[in-house]
CSV table of C-alpha atoms in Angstrom, one decimal:
chain,number,residue,atom,x,y,z
A,13,ASP,CA,181.8,-160.8,145.2
A,14,LYS,CA,184.1,-163.5,143.9
A,15,ASP,CA,186.0,-163.9,147.2
A,16,LEU,CA,182.8,-164.4,149.2
A,17,GLU,CA,181.4,-166.8,146.6
A,18,ARG,CA,184.6,-168.9,146.8
A,19,GLU,CA,184.5,-168.9,150.6
A,20,VAL,CA,180.9,-170.1,150.5
A,21,ARG,CA,181.6,-172.9,148.0
A,22,ASN,CA,184.7,-174.0,150.0
A,23,LYS,CA,182.4,-174.6,152.9
A,24,ASN,CA,180.1,-176.7,150.8
A,25,GLY,CA,177.5,-174.0,150.6
A,26,THR,CA,175.3,-173.1,147.7
A,27,TRP,CA,175.8,-169.7,146.1
A,28,ILE,CA,172.6,-168.1,144.7
A,29,PHE,CA,172.6,-165.0,142.7
A,30,SER,CA,169.1,-163.5,143.0
A,31,MET,CA,167.7,-161.1,140.4
A,32,GLN,CA,165.0,-160.0,142.8
A,33,SER,CA,164.8,-156.4,144.0
A,34,ARG,CA,162.7,-156.9,147.1
A,35,LEU,CA,164.5,-158.3,150.1
A,36,GLY,CA,161.7,-160.7,150.9
A,37,ALA,CA,161.9,-162.2,147.4
A,38,MET,CA,165.7,-162.6,147.8
A,39,VAL,CA,165.1,-164.4,151.1
A,40,ALA,CA,162.5,-166.6,149.5
A,41,ASP,CA,165.0,-167.6,146.8
A,42,GLY,CA,167.3,-168.7,149.6
A,43,VAL,CA,164.6,-170.6,151.5
A,44,ARG,CA,163.7,-172.5,148.3
A,45,ALA,CA,167.2,-173.7,148.0
A,46,ALA,CA,167.6,-174.6,151.7
A,47,ARG,CA,167.7,-178.2,152.6
A,48,GLY,CA,168.0,-178.1,156.4
A,49,SER,CA,165.0,-177.9,158.7
A,50,LEU,CA,166.2,-174.6,160.2
A,51,VAL,CA,166.9,-171.3,158.5
A,52,ALA,CA,169.3,-168.9,160.2
A,53,PHE,CA,169.7,-165.6,158.4
A,54,LEU,CA,172.9,-163.5,158.3
A,55,ASP,CA,173.1,-160.0,156.8
A,56,ASP,CA,176.4,-159.2,155.1
A,57,ASP,CA,177.3,-156.5,157.7
A,58,ASP,CA,176.7,-158.6,160.9
A,59,LEU,CA,178.5,-161.3,162.7
A,60,TYR,CA,177.6,-164.4,164.8
A,61,HIS,CA,179.0,-165.4,168.1
A,62,PRO,CA,181.2,-168.5,167.4
A,63,LEU,CA,178.8,-170.6,169.5
A,64,ARG,CA,175.5,-169.2,168.2
A,65,LEU,CA,174.5,-171.9,165.8
A,66,GLN,CA,175.4,-174.5,168.4
A,67,GLU,CA,173.0,-172.8,170.9
A,68,VAL,CA,170.3,-172.4,168.3
A,69,ARG,CA,170.5,-176.1,167.4
A,70,ARG,CA,170.3,-177.1,171.0
A,71,ALA,CA,167.2,-174.9,171.5
A,72,PHE,CA,165.3,-176.4,168.6
A,73,GLN,CA,166.3,-180.0,169.4
A,74,ALA,CA,165.0,-179.5,172.9
A,75,ASP,CA,161.7,-178.0,171.9
A,76,PRO,CA,159.8,-179.7,169.0
A,77,ASP,CA,157.2,-176.9,169.1
A,78,LEU,CA,159.7,-174.2,168.6
A,79,GLY,CA,159.3,-172.3,165.3
A,80,PHE,CA,160.9,-168.9,165.9
A,81,PHE,CA,164.1,-168.0,167.8
A,82,HIS,CA,165.5,-164.6,168.4
A,83,ASN,CA,168.5,-163.4,170.4
A,84,ALA,CA,169.9,-160.1,171.7
A,85,GLN,CA,172.7,-158.3,169.9
A,86,ILE,CA,175.7,-156.1,170.6
A,87,PRO,CA,176.7,-153.2,168.3
A,88,PHE,CA,180.1,-152.7,166.8
A,89,ARG,CA,181.7,-150.4,164.2
A,90,ASN,CA,183.9,-151.1,161.2
A,91,ASP,CA,187.1,-150.2,163.1
A,92,ASN,CA,186.5,-152.6,166.0
A,93,LEU,CA,185.6,-156.3,166.3
A,94,PRO,CA,182.6,-157.1,168.6
A,95,SER,CA,183.3,-157.9,172.2
A,96,PHE,CA,181.5,-161.2,172.5
A,97,GLU,CA,181.6,-163.1,175.7
A,98,SER,CA,184.2,-165.9,175.4
A,99,VAL,CA,182.1,-168.1,177.8
A,100,LEU,CA,178.4,-167.7,177.4
A,101,SER,CA,176.5,-166.7,180.5
A,102,ALA,CA,173.2,-168.3,181.6
A,103,SER,CA,170.4,-167.4,179.4
A,104,THR,CA,167.2,-165.6,180.4
A,105,ARG,CA,164.6,-166.9,178.0
A,106,ASN,CA,161.0,-165.8,177.3
A,107,ARG,CA,159.1,-168.6,175.7
A,108,ILE,CA,155.7,-168.1,174.2
A,109,PRO,CA,154.0,-171.5,173.8
A,110,PRO,CA,151.9,-172.3,170.8
A,111,GLY,CA,148.2,-171.6,171.1
A,112,LEU,CA,148.6,-169.2,174.0
A,113,ARG,CA,149.0,-165.6,172.9
A,114,SER,CA,148.3,-162.4,174.7
A,115,ARG,CA,148.6,-158.8,173.5
A,116,SER,CA,150.9,-158.1,176.5
A,117,ASP,CA,153.2,-161.0,175.6
A,118,CYS,CA,153.5,-159.7,172.0
A,119,GLU,CA,154.4,-156.2,173.2
A,120,VAL,CA,156.9,-157.4,175.7
A,121,ILE,CA,159.0,-159.6,173.4
A,122,TRP,CA,158.9,-156.9,170.7
A,123,THR,CA,159.8,-153.8,172.9
A,124,GLN,CA,162.0,-155.5,175.5
A,125,GLY,CA,163.3,-158.5,173.5
A,126,GLY,CA,163.6,-156.8,170.2
A,127,ALA,CA,162.0,-159.8,168.5
A,128,GLY,CA,161.1,-157.9,165.3
A,129,TYR,CA,164.5,-156.4,164.8
A,130,ASN,CA,167.6,-157.6,163.0
A,131,GLY,CA,167.2,-160.6,160.7
A,132,SER,CA,170.7,-161.8,161.6
A,133,SER,CA,169.3,-162.5,165.1
A,134,THR,CA,166.4,-164.6,163.8
A,135,VAL,CA,166.1,-168.3,163.1
A,136,VAL,CA,162.9,-170.1,162.0
A,137,ARG,CA,161.9,-173.6,161.0
A,138,ARG,CA,161.8,-173.9,157.3
A,139,ALA,CA,158.3,-175.4,157.5
A,140,LEU,CA,157.1,-172.0,158.8
A,141,LEU,CA,157.9,-170.4,155.5
A,142,GLU,CA,157.6,-173.1,152.9
A,143,THR,CA,153.9,-172.5,152.1
A,144,ARG,CA,154.2,-168.7,152.5
A,145,LEU,CA,157.0,-167.9,150.1
A,146,TYR,CA,154.6,-166.0,147.8
A,147,GLU,CA,153.7,-163.8,150.8
A,148,LEU,CA,157.3,-163.4,151.9
A,149,SER,CA,158.2,-162.3,148.3
A,150,GLU,CA,155.9,-159.3,148.6
A,151,ILE,CA,158.0,-157.9,151.5
A,152,ARG,CA,160.2,-155.0,150.3
A,153,LYS,CA,162.3,-154.2,153.3
A,154,ALA,CA,160.7,-155.3,156.6
A,155,VAL,CA,161.7,-159.0,156.6
A,156,PRO,CA,162.4,-159.2,160.4
A,157,PRO,CA,158.9,-157.8,161.4
A,158,TYR,CA,157.3,-160.2,158.8
A,159,LEU,CA,159.1,-163.2,160.3
A,160,PHE,CA,158.0,-162.3,163.8
A,161,TYR,CA,154.3,-161.7,163.0
A,162,ARG,CA,154.2,-164.8,160.7
A,163,ALA,CA,155.4,-166.9,163.6
A,164,TRP,CA,153.2,-165.2,166.1
A,165,CYS,CA,150.1,-166.0,163.9
A,166,SER,CA,151.2,-169.6,163.4
A,167,PRO,CA,150.8,-172.6,165.8
A,168,VAL,CA,154.5,-172.6,166.9
A,169,ALA,CA,156.3,-171.6,170.0
A,170,LEU,CA,158.5,-168.4,170.0
A,171,LEU,CA,161.7,-168.1,172.1
A,172,VAL,CA,163.6,-164.9,172.8
A,173,ASP,CA,167.1,-165.4,174.2
A,174,SER,CA,168.6,-162.5,176.3
A,175,ARG,CA,172.2,-163.4,175.3
A,176,ALA,CA,174.0,-161.3,172.7
A,177,LEU,CA,174.7,-164.0,170.1
A,178,THR,CA,174.8,-161.6,167.2
A,179,ALA,CA,176.8,-158.5,166.6
A,180,VAL,CA,175.2,-155.7,164.5
A,181,ARG,CA,177.6,-153.4,162.6
A,182,LEU,CA,176.8,-149.7,162.8
A,183,HIS,CA,177.5,-147.8,159.6
A,184,SER,CA,176.1,-144.9,157.5
A,185,SER,CA,173.8,-147.1,155.4
A,186,ASN,CA,172.1,-149.5,158.0
A,187,MET,CA,168.8,-150.7,156.8
A,188,THR,CA,167.4,-149.7,160.2
A,189,PRO,CA,168.5,-146.1,160.9
A,190,THR,CA,170.6,-145.6,164.0
A,191,LEU,CA,171.4,-142.4,165.9
A,192,PHE,CA,175.0,-143.1,165.0
A,193,GLN,CA,174.1,-141.6,161.6
A,194,GLY,CA,173.3,-138.2,163.0
A,195,ARG,CA,169.8,-136.7,163.0
A,196,ARG,CA,169.7,-135.4,159.4
A,197,ALA,CA,171.0,-138.7,158.0
A,198,TYR,CA,168.6,-140.6,160.3
A,199,LEU,CA,165.6,-138.8,159.1
A,200,ALA,CA,166.7,-139.0,155.5
A,201,ARG,CA,167.0,-142.8,155.8
A,202,LEU,CA,163.5,-143.0,157.3
A,203,ALA,CA,162.2,-140.9,154.5
A,204,SER,CA,163.9,-143.1,151.9
A,205,ILE,CA,162.4,-146.4,153.2
A,206,GLY,CA,159.1,-145.0,154.5
A,207,ALA,CA,157.0,-145.9,151.5
A,208,ASP,CA,158.4,-149.5,151.5
A,209,LEU,CA,157.7,-149.9,155.2
A,210,ALA,CA,154.2,-148.7,154.7
A,211,ALA,CA,153.6,-151.3,151.9
A,212,ASP,CA,155.1,-154.0,154.0
A,213,ALA,CA,152.9,-153.1,156.9
A,214,GLU,CA,149.8,-153.6,154.7
A,215,THR,CA,151.1,-157.0,153.6
A,216,ILE,CA,151.6,-158.1,157.2
A,217,LEU,CA,148.4,-156.6,158.5
A,218,ALA,CA,146.5,-158.6,155.9
A,219,PHE,CA,147.1,-161.8,158.0
A,220,VAL,CA,147.4,-160.4,161.5
A,221,PRO,CA,144.1,-160.8,163.5
A,222,PRO,CA,142.6,-157.6,165.0
A,223,ASP,CA,143.2,-158.8,168.5
A,224,VAL,CA,147.0,-159.0,168.0
A,225,TRP,CA,149.2,-156.2,169.3
A,226,SER,CA,150.3,-154.5,166.1
A,227,ILE,CA,151.4,-151.0,167.0
A,228,PRO,CA,154.7,-151.3,165.1
A,229,LEU,CA,152.8,-152.1,161.9
A,230,HIS,CA,150.6,-149.1,162.2
A,231,GLN,CA,153.7,-147.0,162.8
A,232,MET,CA,155.2,-148.3,159.6
A,233,SER,CA,152.0,-147.5,157.8
A,234,SER,CA,152.2,-144.0,159.3
A,235,MET,CA,155.6,-143.5,157.8
A,236,GLY,CA,154.1,-143.9,154.4
A,237,GLU,CA,151.6,-141.2,155.0
A,238,ILE,CA,154.3,-138.8,156.1
A,239,VAL,CA,156.6,-139.6,153.2
A,240,ALA,CA,153.6,-139.0,150.8
A,241,ALA,CA,153.1,-135.6,152.5
A,242,LEU,CA,156.8,-134.8,152.0
A,243,ASN,CA,156.4,-135.6,148.3
A,244,GLY,CA,153.3,-133.4,148.0
A,245,SER,CA,151.0,-136.3,147.2
A,246,TYR,CA,148.9,-136.7,150.3
A,247,ARG,CA,145.2,-136.3,150.0
A,248,SER,CA,143.9,-135.8,153.5
A,249,PRO,CA,145.4,-133.5,156.1
A,250,ARG,CA,143.4,-135.4,158.7
A,251,ARG,CA,145.1,-138.7,157.8
A,252,LEU,CA,148.5,-136.9,157.9
A,253,LEU,CA,147.8,-135.6,161.4
A,254,HIS,CA,146.7,-139.0,162.6
A,255,ALA,CA,150.0,-140.5,161.2
A,256,VAL,CA,152.1,-138.0,163.0
A,257,LEU,CA,150.3,-138.5,166.3
A,258,GLU,CA,150.7,-142.2,165.9
A,259,LEU,CA,154.5,-141.9,165.8
A,260,LEU,CA,154.7,-139.3,168.6
A,261,ARG,CA,152.5,-141.4,170.8
A,262,ARG,CA,154.7,-144.5,170.5
A,263,ARG,CA,158.1,-143.0,170.1
A,264,ARG,CA,159.9,-145.7,172.0
A,265,ILE,CA,158.8,-148.3,169.5
């Protein structure tokens, strides 16, 4: 996209053309080129609140232990601009300090705070990833869950901000399926990425301790079992039944 490249260069940015096929590897290419201490991600179909980076910078400057920041989002569609607040309201923040982790905390900031969803709503210290780029490069699709669990398993604080500082565009080819797509398209999208999600789950589970709340990762793994069954390549009906029950049991996640 020549227009986008020109815009990035006009803002003194660095334009990188990645030849990688995995999303994690593309992100790793960007992190290698980054020079700032903070890395804020932005997918090409999402938008930031005009004050978002200012708020992010303030949060990290006030908290030297902070390694992971995530904020809420508002949805919008191609024919409408997002309705951001012109004046930001007071923030409700959930801070998980370093060295103090509980299964319930992990579940709450994932299910209620959406901490593993939407890369455009995530900011991390570059130091969190610098020595893990080989690991990040293995991630095919699930970059936001990887960033969350990598931070959770590291000696940093995590902060979830309740304010909608990011706008997520809803369209027919969202990486994360939405009900906006219709049931058939929704299921088709899940089937198309199920194998990648399962592989990513195994990569993340390799470093997540057994005592960490990891239901979403097991659900991602279950998707792989179901996709394999759809393709006629599953080996064990028992494993397939277990995978289906895992998804039904935790539908809200």
